[in-house]
mmCIF file of C-alpha atoms and ligand atoms in Angstrom:
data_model
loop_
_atom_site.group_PDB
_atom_site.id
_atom_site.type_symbol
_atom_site.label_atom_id
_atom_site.label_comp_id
_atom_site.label_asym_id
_atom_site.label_seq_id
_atom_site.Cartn_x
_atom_site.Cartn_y
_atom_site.Cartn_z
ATOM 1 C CA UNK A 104 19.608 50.186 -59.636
ATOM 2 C CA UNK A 105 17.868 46.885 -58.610
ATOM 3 C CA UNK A 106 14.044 46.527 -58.661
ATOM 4 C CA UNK A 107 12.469 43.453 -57.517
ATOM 5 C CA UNK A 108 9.238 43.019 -58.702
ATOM 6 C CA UNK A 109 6.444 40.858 -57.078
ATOM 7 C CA UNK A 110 9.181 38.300 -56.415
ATOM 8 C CA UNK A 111 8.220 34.564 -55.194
ATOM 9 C CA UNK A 112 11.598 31.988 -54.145
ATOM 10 C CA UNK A 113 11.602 28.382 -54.027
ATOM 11 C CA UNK A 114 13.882 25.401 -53.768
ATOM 12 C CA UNK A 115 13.753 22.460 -54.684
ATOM 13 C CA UNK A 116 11.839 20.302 -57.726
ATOM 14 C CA UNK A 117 8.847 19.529 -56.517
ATOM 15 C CA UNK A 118 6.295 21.142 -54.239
ATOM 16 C CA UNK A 119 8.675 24.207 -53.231
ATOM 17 C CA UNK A 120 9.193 26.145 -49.861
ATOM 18 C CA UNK A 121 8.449 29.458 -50.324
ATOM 19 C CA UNK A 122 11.364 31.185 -48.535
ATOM 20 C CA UNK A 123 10.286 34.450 -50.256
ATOM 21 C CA UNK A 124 6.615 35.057 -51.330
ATOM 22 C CA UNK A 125 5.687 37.766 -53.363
ATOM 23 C CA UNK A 126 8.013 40.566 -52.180
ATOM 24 C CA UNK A 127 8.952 44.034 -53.871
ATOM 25 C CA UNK A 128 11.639 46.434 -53.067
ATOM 26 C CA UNK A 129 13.978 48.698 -55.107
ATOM 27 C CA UNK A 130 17.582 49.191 -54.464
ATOM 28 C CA UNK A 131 18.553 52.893 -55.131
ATOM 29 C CA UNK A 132 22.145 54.482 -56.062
ATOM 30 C CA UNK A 133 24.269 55.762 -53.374
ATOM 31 C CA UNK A 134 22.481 54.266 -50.259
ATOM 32 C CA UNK A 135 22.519 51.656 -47.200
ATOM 33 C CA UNK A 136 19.064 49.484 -47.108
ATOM 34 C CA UNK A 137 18.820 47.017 -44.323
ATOM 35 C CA UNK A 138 17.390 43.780 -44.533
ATOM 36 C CA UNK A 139 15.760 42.468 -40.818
ATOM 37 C CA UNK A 140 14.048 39.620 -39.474
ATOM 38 C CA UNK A 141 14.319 36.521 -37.424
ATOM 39 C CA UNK A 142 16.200 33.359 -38.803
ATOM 40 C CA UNK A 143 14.034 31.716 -41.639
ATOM 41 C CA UNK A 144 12.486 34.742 -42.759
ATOM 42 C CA UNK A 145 13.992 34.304 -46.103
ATOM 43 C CA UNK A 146 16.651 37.316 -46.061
ATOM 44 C CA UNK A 147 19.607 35.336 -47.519
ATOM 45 C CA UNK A 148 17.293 33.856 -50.201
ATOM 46 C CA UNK A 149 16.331 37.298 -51.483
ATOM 47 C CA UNK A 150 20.096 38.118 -51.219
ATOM 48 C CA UNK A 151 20.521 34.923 -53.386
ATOM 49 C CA UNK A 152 17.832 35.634 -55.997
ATOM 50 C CA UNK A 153 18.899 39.363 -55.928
ATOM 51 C CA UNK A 154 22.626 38.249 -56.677
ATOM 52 C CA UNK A 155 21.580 35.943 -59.335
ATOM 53 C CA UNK A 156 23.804 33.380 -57.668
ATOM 54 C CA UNK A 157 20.757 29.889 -58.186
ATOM 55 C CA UNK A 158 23.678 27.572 -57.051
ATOM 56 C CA UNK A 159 21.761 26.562 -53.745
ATOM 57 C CA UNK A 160 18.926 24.994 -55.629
ATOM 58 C CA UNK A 161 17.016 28.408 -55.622
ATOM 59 C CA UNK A 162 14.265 29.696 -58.251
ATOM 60 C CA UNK A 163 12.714 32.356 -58.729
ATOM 61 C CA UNK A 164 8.979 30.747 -59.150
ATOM 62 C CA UNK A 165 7.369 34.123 -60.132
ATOM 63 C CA UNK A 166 8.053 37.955 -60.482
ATOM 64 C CA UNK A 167 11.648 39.584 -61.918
ATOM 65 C CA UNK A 168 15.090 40.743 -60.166
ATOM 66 C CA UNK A 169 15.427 43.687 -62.676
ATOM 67 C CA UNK A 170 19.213 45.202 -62.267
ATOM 68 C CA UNK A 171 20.677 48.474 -64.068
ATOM 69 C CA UNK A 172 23.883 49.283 -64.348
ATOM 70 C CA UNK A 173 26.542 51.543 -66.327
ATOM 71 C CA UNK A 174 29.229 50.199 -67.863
ATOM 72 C CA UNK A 175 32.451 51.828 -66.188
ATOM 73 C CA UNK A 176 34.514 52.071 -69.704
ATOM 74 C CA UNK A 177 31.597 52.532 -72.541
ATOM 75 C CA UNK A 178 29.084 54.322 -70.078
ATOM 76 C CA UNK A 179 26.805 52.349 -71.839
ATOM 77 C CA UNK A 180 23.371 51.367 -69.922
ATOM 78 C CA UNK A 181 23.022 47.383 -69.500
ATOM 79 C CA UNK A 182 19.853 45.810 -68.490
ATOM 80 C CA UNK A 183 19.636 42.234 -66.965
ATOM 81 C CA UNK A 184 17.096 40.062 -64.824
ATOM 82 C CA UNK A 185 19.247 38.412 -62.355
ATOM 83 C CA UNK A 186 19.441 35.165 -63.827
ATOM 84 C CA UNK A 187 21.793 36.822 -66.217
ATOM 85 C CA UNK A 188 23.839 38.863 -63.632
ATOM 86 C CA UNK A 189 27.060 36.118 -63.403
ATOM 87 C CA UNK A 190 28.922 38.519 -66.212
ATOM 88 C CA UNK A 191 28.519 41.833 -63.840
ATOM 89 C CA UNK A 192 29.711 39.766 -60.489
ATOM 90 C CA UNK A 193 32.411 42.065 -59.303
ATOM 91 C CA UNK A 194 32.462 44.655 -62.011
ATOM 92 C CA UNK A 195 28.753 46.010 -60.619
ATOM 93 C CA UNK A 196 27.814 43.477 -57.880
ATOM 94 C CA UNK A 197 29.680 41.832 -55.661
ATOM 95 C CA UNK A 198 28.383 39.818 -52.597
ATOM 96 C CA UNK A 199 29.526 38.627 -49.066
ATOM 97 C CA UNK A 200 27.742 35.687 -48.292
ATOM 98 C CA UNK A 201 26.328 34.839 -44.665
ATOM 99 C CA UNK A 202 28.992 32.184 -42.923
ATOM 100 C CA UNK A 203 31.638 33.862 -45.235
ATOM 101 C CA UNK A 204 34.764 32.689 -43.180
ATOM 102 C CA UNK A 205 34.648 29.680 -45.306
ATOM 103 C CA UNK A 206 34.401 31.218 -48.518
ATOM 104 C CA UNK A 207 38.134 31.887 -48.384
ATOM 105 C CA UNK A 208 40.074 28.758 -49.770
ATOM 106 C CA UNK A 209 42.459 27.680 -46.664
ATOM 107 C CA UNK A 210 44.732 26.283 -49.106
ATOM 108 C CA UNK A 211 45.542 29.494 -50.867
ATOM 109 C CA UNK A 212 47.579 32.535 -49.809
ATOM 110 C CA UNK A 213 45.284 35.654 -49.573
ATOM 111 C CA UNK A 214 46.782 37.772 -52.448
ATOM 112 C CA UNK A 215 46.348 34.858 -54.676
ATOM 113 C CA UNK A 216 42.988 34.786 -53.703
ATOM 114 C CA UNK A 217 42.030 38.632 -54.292
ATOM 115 C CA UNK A 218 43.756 38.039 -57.634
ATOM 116 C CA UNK A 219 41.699 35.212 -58.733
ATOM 117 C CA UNK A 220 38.787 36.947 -57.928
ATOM 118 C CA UNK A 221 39.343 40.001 -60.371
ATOM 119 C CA UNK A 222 38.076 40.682 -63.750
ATOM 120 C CA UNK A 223 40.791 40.374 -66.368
ATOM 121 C CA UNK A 224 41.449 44.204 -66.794
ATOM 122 C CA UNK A 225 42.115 44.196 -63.374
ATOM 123 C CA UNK A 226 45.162 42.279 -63.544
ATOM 124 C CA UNK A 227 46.808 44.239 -66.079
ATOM 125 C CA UNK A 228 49.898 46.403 -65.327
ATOM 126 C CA UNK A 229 51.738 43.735 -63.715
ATOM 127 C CA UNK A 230 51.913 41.808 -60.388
ATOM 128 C CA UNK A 231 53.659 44.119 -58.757
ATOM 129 C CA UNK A 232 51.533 47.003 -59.692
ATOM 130 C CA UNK A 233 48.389 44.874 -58.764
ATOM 131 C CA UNK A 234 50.135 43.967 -55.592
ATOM 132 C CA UNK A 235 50.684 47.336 -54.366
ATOM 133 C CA UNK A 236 47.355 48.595 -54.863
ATOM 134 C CA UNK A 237 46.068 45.557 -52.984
ATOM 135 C CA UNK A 238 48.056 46.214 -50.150
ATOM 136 C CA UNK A 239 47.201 50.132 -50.266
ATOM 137 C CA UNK A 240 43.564 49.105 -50.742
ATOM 138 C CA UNK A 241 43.930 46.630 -48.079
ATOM 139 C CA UNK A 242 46.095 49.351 -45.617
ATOM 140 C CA UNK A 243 42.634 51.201 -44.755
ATOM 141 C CA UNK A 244 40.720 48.173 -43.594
ATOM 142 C CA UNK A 245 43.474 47.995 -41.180
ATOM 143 C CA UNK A 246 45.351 45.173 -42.756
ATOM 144 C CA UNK A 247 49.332 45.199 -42.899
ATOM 145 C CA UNK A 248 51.029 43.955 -46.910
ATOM 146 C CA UNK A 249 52.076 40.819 -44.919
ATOM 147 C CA UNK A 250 48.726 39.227 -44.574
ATOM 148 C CA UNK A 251 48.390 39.173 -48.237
ATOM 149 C CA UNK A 252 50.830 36.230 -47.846
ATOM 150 C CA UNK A 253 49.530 34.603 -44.771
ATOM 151 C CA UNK A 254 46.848 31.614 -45.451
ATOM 152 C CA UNK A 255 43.359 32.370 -44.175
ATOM 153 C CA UNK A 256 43.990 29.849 -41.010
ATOM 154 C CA UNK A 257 46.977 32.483 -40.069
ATOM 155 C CA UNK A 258 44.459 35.534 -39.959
ATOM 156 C CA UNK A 259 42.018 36.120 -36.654
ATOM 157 C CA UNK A 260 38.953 35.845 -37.718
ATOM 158 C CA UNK A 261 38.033 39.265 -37.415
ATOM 159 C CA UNK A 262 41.001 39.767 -39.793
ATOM 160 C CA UNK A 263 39.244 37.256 -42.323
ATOM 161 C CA UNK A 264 36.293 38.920 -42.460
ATOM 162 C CA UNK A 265 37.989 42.144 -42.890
ATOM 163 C CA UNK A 266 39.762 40.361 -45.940
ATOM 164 C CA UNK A 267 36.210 39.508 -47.455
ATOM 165 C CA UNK A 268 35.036 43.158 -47.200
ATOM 166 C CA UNK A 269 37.773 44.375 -48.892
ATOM 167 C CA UNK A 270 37.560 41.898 -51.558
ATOM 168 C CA UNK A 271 34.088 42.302 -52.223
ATOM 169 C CA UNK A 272 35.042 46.567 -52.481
ATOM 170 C CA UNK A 273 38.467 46.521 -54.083
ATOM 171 C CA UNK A 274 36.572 46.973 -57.934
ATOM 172 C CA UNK A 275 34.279 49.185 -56.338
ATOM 173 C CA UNK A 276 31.091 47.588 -57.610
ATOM 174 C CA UNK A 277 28.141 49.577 -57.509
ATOM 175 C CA UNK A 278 26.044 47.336 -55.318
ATOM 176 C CA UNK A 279 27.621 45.202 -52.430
ATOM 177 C CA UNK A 280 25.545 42.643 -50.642
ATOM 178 C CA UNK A 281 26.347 42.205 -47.350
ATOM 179 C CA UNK A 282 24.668 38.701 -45.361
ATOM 180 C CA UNK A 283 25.359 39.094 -41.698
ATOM 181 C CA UNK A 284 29.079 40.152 -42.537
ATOM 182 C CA UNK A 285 29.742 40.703 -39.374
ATOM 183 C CA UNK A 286 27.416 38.441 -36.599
ATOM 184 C CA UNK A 287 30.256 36.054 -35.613
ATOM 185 C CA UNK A 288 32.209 38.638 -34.496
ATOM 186 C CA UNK A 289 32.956 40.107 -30.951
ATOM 187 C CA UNK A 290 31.170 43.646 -30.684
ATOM 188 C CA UNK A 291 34.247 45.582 -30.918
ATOM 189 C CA UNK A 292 35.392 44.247 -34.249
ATOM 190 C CA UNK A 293 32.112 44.291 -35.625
ATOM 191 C CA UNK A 294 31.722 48.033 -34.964
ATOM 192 C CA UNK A 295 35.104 48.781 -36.714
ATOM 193 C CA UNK A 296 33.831 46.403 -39.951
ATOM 194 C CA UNK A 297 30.690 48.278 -40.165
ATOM 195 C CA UNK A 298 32.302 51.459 -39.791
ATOM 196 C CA UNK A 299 34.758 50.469 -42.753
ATOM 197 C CA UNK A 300 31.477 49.421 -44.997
ATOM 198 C CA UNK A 301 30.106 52.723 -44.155
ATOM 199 C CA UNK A 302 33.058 54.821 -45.131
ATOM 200 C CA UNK A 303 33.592 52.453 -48.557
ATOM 201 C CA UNK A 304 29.646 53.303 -49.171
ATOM 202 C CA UNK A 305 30.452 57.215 -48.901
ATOM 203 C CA UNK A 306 33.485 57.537 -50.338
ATOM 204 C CA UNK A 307 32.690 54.974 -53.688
ATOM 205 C CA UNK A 308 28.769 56.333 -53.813
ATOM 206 C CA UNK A 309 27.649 52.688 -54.542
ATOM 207 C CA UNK A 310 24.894 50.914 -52.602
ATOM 208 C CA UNK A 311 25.196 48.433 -49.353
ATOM 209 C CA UNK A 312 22.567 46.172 -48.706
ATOM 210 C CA UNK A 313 22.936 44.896 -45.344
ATOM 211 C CA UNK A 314 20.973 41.779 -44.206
ATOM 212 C CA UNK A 315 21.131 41.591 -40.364
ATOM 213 C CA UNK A 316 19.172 40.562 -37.667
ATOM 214 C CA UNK A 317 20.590 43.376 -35.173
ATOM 215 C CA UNK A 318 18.070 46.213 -34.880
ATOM 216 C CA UNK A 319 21.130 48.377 -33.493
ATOM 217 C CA UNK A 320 23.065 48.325 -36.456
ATOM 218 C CA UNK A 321 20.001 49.083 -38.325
ATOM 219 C CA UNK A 322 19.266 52.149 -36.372
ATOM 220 C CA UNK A 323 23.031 53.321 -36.900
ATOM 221 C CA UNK A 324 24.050 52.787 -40.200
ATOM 222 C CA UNK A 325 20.628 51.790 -42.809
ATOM 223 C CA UNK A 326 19.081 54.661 -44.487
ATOM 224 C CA UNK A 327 16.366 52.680 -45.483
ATOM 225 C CA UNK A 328 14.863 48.713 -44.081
ATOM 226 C CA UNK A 329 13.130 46.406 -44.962
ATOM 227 C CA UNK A 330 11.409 43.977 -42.312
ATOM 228 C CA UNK A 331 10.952 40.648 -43.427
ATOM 229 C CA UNK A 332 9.049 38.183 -41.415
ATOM 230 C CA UNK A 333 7.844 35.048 -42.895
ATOM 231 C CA UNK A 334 9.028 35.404 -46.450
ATOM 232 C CA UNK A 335 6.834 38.320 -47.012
ATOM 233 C CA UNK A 336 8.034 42.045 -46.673
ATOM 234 C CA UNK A 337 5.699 42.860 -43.639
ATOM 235 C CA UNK A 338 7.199 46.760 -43.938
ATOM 236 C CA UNK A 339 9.523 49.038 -45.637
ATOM 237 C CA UNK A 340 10.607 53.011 -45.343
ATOM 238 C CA UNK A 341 13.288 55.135 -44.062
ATOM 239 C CA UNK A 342 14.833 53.699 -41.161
ATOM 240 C CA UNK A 343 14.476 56.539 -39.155
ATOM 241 C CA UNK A 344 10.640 56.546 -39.684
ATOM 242 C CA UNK A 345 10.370 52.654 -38.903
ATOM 243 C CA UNK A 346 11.533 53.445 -35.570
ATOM 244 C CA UNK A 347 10.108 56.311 -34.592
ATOM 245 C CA UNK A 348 6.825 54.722 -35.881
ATOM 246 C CA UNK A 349 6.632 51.230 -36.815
ATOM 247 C CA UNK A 350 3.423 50.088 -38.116
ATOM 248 C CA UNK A 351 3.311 45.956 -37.964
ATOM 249 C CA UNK A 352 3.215 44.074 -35.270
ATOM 250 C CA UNK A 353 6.302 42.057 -35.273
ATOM 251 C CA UNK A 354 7.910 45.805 -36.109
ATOM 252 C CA UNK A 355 6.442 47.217 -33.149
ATOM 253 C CA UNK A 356 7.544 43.537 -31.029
ATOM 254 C CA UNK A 357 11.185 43.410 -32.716
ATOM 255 C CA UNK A 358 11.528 47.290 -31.484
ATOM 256 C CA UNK A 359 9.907 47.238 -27.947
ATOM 257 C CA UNK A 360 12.236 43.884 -27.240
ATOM 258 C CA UNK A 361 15.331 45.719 -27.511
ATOM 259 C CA UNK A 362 17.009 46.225 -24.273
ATOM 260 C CA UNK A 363 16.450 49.500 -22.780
ATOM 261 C CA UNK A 364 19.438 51.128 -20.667
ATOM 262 C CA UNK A 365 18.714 54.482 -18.337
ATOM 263 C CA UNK A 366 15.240 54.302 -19.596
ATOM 264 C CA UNK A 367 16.538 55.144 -23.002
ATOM 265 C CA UNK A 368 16.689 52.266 -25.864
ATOM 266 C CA UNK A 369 19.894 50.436 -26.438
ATOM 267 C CA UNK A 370 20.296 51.872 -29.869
ATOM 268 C CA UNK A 371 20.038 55.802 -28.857
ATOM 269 C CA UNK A 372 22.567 55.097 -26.034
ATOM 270 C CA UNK A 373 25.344 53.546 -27.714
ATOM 271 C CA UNK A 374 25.684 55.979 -30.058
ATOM 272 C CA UNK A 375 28.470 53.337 -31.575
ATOM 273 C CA UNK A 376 28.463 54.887 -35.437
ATOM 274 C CA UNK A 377 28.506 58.316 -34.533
HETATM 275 N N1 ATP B 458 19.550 25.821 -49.718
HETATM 276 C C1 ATP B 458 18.307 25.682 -49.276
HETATM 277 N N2 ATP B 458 17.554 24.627 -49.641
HETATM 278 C C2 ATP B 458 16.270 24.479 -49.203
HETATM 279 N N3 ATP B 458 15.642 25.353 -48.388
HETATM 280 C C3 ATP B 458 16.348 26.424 -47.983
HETATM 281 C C4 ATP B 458 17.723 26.655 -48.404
HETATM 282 N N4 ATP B 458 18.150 27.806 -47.843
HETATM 283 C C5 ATP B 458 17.116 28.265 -47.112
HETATM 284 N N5 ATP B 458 16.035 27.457 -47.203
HETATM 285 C C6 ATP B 458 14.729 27.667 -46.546
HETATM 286 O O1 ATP B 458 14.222 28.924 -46.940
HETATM 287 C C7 ATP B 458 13.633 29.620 -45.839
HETATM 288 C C8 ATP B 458 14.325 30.973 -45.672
HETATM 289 O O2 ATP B 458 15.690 30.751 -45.307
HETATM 290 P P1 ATP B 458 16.776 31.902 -45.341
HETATM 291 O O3 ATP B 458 18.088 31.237 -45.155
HETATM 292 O O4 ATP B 458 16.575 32.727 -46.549
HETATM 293 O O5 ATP B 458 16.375 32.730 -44.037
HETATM 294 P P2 ATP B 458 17.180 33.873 -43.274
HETATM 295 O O6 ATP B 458 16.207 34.968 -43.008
HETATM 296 O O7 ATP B 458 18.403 34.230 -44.030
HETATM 297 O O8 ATP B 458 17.569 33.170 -41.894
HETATM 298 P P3 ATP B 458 18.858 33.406 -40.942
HETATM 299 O O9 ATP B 458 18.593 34.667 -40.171
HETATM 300 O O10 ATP B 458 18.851 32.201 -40.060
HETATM 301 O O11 ATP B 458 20.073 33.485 -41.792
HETATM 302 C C9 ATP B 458 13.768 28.705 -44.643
HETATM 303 O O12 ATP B 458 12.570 27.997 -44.511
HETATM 304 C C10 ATP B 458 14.900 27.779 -45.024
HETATM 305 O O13 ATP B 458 14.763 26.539 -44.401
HETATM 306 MG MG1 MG B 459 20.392 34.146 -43.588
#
């Protein structure tokens, strides 16, 4: 669906950071890649270049962000490098950025703020047709009609980011890009937000890409990650593999430093997803 190709990210005019240096990776149909690394590895940059969103400043200094989608309606095939993705926001992509609490405008009730958000043909039939598939959609993240008319401040903020998730799913894009959607939250919530994401992934066959820096969630939920460290991709494979046998250094550190309970690791004790 997505291939990124030999990929360098800068910002900035002159001289550059390189957040992300030379890094390939493909995004397939119908699965959950995982994005880890520590903070400054350049994971939310990628997200940004992948997105197509250059608003912070970012460019893409070599390499191509190479997306392929289907139209829904003509089932025709459209392909676009990312600096041209801003027409398929929603439709095929849509993306929760890290810190996302304050993406939601505190002046603004939420339905009006799902609303806005929609492509045109999604606001035909009426606003009280629209409304009540909202509130349906809405009803399996756990969210009652009556918060679509509460203002963000109103909503806990585990409630808000619940909001965002099922904003970013209520078109069902084919790709959603999720940065840290959920690392501000206690662990319960969190579980029950990834849990949601994971059922939305299954039941709509799209992609996830989720960037976080918990190894856990990784474990549980990715089919496939991707370790960052540095701006470079130091590995990539099936999750499952990665554990079992990680093959880099910071892999191997990132893996033995998770906290070990009965002996066993963290991860294979929780059993939190299952
Ligand atoms: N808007 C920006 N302008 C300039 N430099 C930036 C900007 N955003 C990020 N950077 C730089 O790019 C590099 C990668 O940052 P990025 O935010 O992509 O890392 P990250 O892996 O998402 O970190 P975290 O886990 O803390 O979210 C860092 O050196 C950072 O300082
Ligand atoms: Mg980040």
């Amino acid at each position: 669906m997505i291939t990124v190709d030999n990929v360098t990210v800068g910002y900035g005019t002159a001289g550059f950071i390189k957040a992300v240096d030379q890094v390939s990776l493909t995004i397939n149909d119908n699965e959950i890649l995982g994005i880890a690394g520590e903070s400054g590895s350049g994971k939310s940059t990628l997200m940004r270049a992948v997105y197509g969103d250059f608003s912070t400043g970012l460019r893409i200094l070599s390499g191509t962000v190479t997306g392929r989608f289907v139209d829904a309606t003509s089932g025709q095939v459209i392909e676009a490098q990312s600096k041209n993705f801003a027409p398929l926001w929603w439709d095929q992509l849509s993306y929760i950025p890290q810190g996302s609490m304050s993406v939601l405008n505190p002046l603004m009730k939420i339905e009006q703020q799902v609303v806005d958000g929609l492509p045109a043909r999604e606001r035909k039939g009426g606003s009280h047709a629209l409304r009540q598939r909202i509130a349906g959609f809405f009803s399996g993240f756990g969210l009652e009609e009556t918060v679509l008319d509460a203002y963000p401040h109103q909503l806990s903020g585990g409630m808000r980011q619940r909001v965002l998730v099922a904003i970013a799913a209520f078109v069902n894009p084919r790709l959603i890009l999720a940065d840290e959607p959920t690392t501000a939250l206690d662990v319960v919530v969190q579980k029950k937000i990834l849990l949601m994401m994971v059922e939305i992934q299954r039941r709509q066959r799209n992609s996830l890409v989720l960037v976080s820096h918990d190894l856990g969630v990784h474990y549980q939920i990715t089919d496939r990650l991707v370790i960052m460290y540095r701006g470079q991709i130091v590995e990539q494979g099936p999750t499952a593999e990665i554990f079992a046998n990680p093959q880099h250094d910071y892999t191997k550190n990132l893996i033995a430093s998770l906290p070990r309970l009965h002996g066993k690791r963290a991860v294979e004790s929780m059993g939190v997803l299952a």
